[in-house]
Amino acid sequence: FFMSSRILRAMLMESLYLSAFIMGLLGSTHCAGMCGGIVSALSIGIDPQQRNQRITLYLLAYNGGRILSYMVAGALIATLGSALSTIGEGMVIRQIFTLLSALLMILLGLYLSGWWPAAILKIERGGAIIWHRIEPIARRWIPIRSSLQAWGAGLLWGWLPCGLVYTALLWSLSAESTLQGALIMGSFGLGTLPALFGLGLFSSQLSNHLQQQWVRATAGIMVASFGIFQIFTLL
């Protein structure tokens, strides 16, 4: 029984890493709307003759800071989850957190598809309380003039209220340790990397493509389906 419990926990954690990565990857249509303008602004302060040389470094630094902010948030949430799990049966509590995240993923899918835009907006408004204090500081880092400044901007703008991020953070509640919570959010951040990196290099073309209704609907259906699949894995 002890071995089977350990195997079950290991399978659950691997599933959470994969879930977070795929959710970040599929949720890229939301990233285009939320962060596309910020990423595009990275090139504002670059000399046009040096753009091709510097933009890649700026994008790497910015996204590195952004993903690090996700990992910090994941570590904090995982620590809270570990504390809550001591109240009752730890494995059961984590499964409940996973179930809540799967349900939120279904709502996120409806939001991404445009079929129920209000599904996630109320959650994002809750995060705006913290963001109102961070935003004035974050805006001072733009325009970007160095890789270090890009990294700092990513670290601050990573706290932008985002239903996609909040859904991933619920996975972190299921983590067994602070480190695992950070790794879940790191996996999520890596999933968002292709879209946000591409937005920096091909901002207008990629952003227009990701905002097309058929792209958003397809991504929304896949995210919602993945949430439904996660529920079945817990049954």
C-alpha positions as MATLAB code, in Angstrom:
seq = 'FFMSSRILRAMLMESLYLSAFIMGLLGSTHCAGMCGGIVSALSIGIDPQQRNQRITLYLLAYNGGRILSYMVAGALIATLGSALSTIGEGMVIRQIFTLLSALLMILLGLYLSGWWPAAILKIERGGAIIWHRIEPIARRWIPIRSSLQAWGAGLLWGWLPCGLVYTALLWSLSAESTLQGALIMGSFGLGTLPALFGLGLFSSQLSNHLQQQWVRATAGIMVASFGIFQIFTLL';
ca = [
       0.000    0.000    0.000;
       2.871    2.344    0.851;
       4.533    1.686   -2.514;
       1.285    2.099   -4.435;
       0.680    5.404   -2.640;
       4.147    6.635   -3.606;
       3.603    5.580   -7.233;
       0.230    7.356   -7.275;
       1.802   10.548   -5.933;
       4.607   10.350   -8.507;
       2.110    9.865  -11.350;
       0.036   12.787  -10.088;
       3.051   15.099   -9.993;
       4.183   14.101  -13.502;
       0.633   14.733  -14.678;
       0.673   18.186  -13.094;
       3.948   19.142  -14.819;
       2.547   18.023  -18.165;
      -0.798   19.699  -17.495;
       0.869   23.001  -16.678;
       3.080   22.873  -19.780;
       0.236   22.012  -22.159;
      -2.024   24.631  -20.603;
       0.650   27.275  -21.168;
       1.134   26.086  -24.734;
      -2.562   26.007  -25.612;
      -3.345   29.201  -23.752;
      -1.023   31.199  -25.999;
      -3.995   32.907  -27.633;
      -4.640   34.582  -24.284;
      -0.956   35.533  -24.023;
      -1.205   37.412  -27.320;
      -3.920   39.632  -25.899;
      -2.533   40.082  -22.373;
       1.212   40.338  -22.946;
       1.597   40.939  -26.673;
       1.815   44.706  -26.300;
       4.380   44.450  -23.521;
       6.586   42.059  -25.480;
       6.346   44.245  -28.579;
       7.471   47.237  -26.500;
      10.799   45.541  -25.815;
      12.118   46.805  -29.148;
      11.004   50.439  -28.714;
      14.299   51.610  -27.217;
      16.543   49.647  -29.592;
      18.436   51.361  -32.377;
      16.850   50.020  -35.610;
      20.313   49.043  -36.889;
      20.913   46.907  -33.778;
      17.429   45.436  -33.444;
      18.223   42.003  -34.870;
      21.239   41.698  -32.571;
      19.598   42.780  -29.351;
      15.954   41.723  -29.577;
      16.741   38.022  -29.028;
      18.761   38.798  -25.886;
      16.023   41.094  -24.611;
      13.355   38.454  -25.235;
      15.378   35.769  -23.459;
      15.984   38.059  -20.484;
      12.368   39.263  -20.306;
      10.893   35.777  -20.509;
      13.464   34.488  -18.036;
      12.319   37.100  -15.524;
       8.668   36.392  -16.279;
       9.042   32.642  -15.762;
      11.028   33.242  -12.570;
       8.131   35.338  -11.225;
       5.794   32.427  -11.988;
       8.096   30.047  -10.127;
       8.221   32.353   -7.094;
       4.412   32.513   -7.077;
       4.241   28.728   -7.481;
       6.594   28.220   -4.549;
       4.478   30.502   -2.350;
       1.215   28.812   -3.343;
       2.716   25.335   -2.865;
       3.836   26.296    0.622;
       0.274   27.385    1.372;
      -1.060   24.141   -0.087;
       1.284   22.067    2.068;
       0.080   23.908    5.142;
      -3.561   23.333    4.211;
      -2.962   19.646    3.501;
      -1.956   19.105    7.136;
      -5.542   19.835    8.130;
      -6.779   16.500    6.777;
      -5.660   13.607    4.577;
      -2.875   15.116    2.465;
      -3.457   13.100   -0.713;
      -7.195   13.772   -0.649;
      -6.641   17.504   -0.188;
      -4.245   17.593   -3.159;
      -6.731   15.706   -5.310;
      -9.377   18.290   -4.398;
      -6.998   21.069   -5.463;
      -6.371   19.230   -8.727;
     -10.111   18.879   -9.288;
     -10.649   22.599   -8.699;
      -7.892   23.410  -11.163;
      -9.410   21.074  -13.761;
     -12.773   22.817  -13.360;
     -11.076   26.186  -13.717;
      -9.329   24.880  -16.833;
     -12.733   24.115  -18.355;
     -13.850   27.675  -17.589;
     -10.602   28.934  -19.111;
     -11.341   26.955  -22.266;
     -14.760   28.615  -22.523;
     -13.080   31.977  -22.024;
     -10.379   31.389  -24.648;
     -12.951   30.244  -27.184;
     -14.996   33.400  -26.666;
     -18.112   31.391  -25.795;
     -18.180   32.618  -22.188;
     -15.837   35.625  -21.835;
     -16.935   36.351  -18.275;
     -15.798   32.934  -17.031;
     -12.316   34.102  -16.022;
     -12.648   37.896  -15.893;
     -13.841   37.961  -12.276;
     -10.802   35.936  -11.202;
      -8.487   38.350  -13.029;
     -10.168   41.311  -11.337;
      -9.263   39.789   -7.981;
      -5.580   39.777   -8.916;
      -5.790   43.421   -9.956;
      -5.646   44.396   -6.265;
      -1.981   43.377   -6.115;
      -1.212   44.523   -9.662;
      -2.295   48.108   -8.941;
       0.668   48.356   -6.553;
       3.171   46.728   -8.923;
       2.145   48.336  -12.222;
       3.542   51.853  -11.553;
       6.952   50.304  -10.815;
       6.757   47.936  -13.784;
       6.058   50.762  -16.250;
       9.313   52.477  -15.278;
      11.263   49.611  -16.877;
       9.926   50.406  -20.364;
      11.423   51.236  -22.847;
      14.023   48.511  -22.423;
      17.651   49.553  -22.898;
      19.590   46.540  -21.577;
      19.224   42.807  -20.981;
      19.250   43.381  -17.220;
      16.422   45.868  -17.573;
      14.494   43.371  -19.719;
      14.946   40.726  -17.019;
      13.685   43.111  -14.333;
      10.697   44.058  -16.482;
       9.808   40.394  -16.969;
      10.101   39.773  -13.240;
       7.585   42.548  -12.529;
       5.214   42.128  -15.487;
       4.969   38.428  -14.643;
       2.554   39.466  -11.871;
       0.074   40.885  -14.396;
      -3.432   39.568  -13.477;
      -4.044   36.602  -15.759;
      -6.650   33.855  -15.494;
      -4.320   31.495  -17.350;
      -1.618   31.972  -14.712;
      -4.114   31.649  -11.860;
      -5.340   28.338  -13.259;
      -1.778   27.030  -13.315;
      -1.236   28.280   -9.771;
      -4.031   26.003   -8.584;
      -1.919   23.078   -9.831;
       0.792   24.355   -7.474;
      -1.601   23.898   -4.561;
      -1.372   20.172   -5.288;
       2.435   20.141   -4.983;
       4.043   18.192   -2.168;
       6.815   20.732   -1.638;
       7.804   24.321   -2.340;
      10.229   23.113   -5.021;
       7.548   21.113   -6.837;
       5.268   24.145   -6.834;
       8.017   26.202   -8.434;
       8.638   23.467  -11.025;
       4.939   23.295  -11.936;
       4.924   27.014  -12.679;
       8.250   26.700  -14.469;
       6.667   24.050  -16.702;
       3.745   26.370  -17.340;
       6.076   29.245  -18.180;
       7.992   27.106  -20.664;
       4.685   26.278  -22.342;
       3.967   29.974  -22.901;
       7.488   30.670  -24.161;
       7.052   29.812  -27.885;
       4.149   32.235  -28.339;
       5.628   35.133  -26.370;
       9.054   34.687  -27.941;
       7.425   34.611  -31.362;
       5.389   37.711  -30.553;
       8.603   39.582  -29.890;
      10.104   38.575  -33.227;
       6.999   38.661  -35.418;
       4.638   40.720  -33.270;
       2.014   41.885  -35.732;
       1.811   38.734  -37.883;
       1.703   36.236  -35.017;
      -0.615   38.333  -32.849;
      -3.145   38.663  -35.670;
      -2.989   34.914  -36.285;
      -3.438   33.963  -32.633;
      -6.408   36.299  -32.266;
      -8.366   34.698  -35.106;
     -11.617   33.167  -33.860;
     -10.931   29.682  -35.198;
      -7.553   29.612  -33.448;
      -9.049   30.791  -30.159;
     -11.956   28.331  -30.451;
      -9.624   25.414  -31.193;
      -7.343   26.279  -28.275;
     -10.344   26.757  -25.973;
     -11.817   23.375  -26.875;
      -8.460   21.658  -26.318;
      -7.932   23.352  -22.938;
     -11.472   22.488  -21.795;
     -11.051   18.904  -23.042;
      -7.806   18.575  -21.131;
      -9.576   19.783  -17.988;
     -12.281   17.140  -18.507;
      -9.571   14.505  -18.999;
      -7.919   15.544  -15.723;
     -11.239   15.051  -13.912;
     -11.544   11.512  -15.295;
      -8.008   10.674  -14.119;
      -9.118   11.437  -10.571;
     -12.172    9.162  -10.681;
];
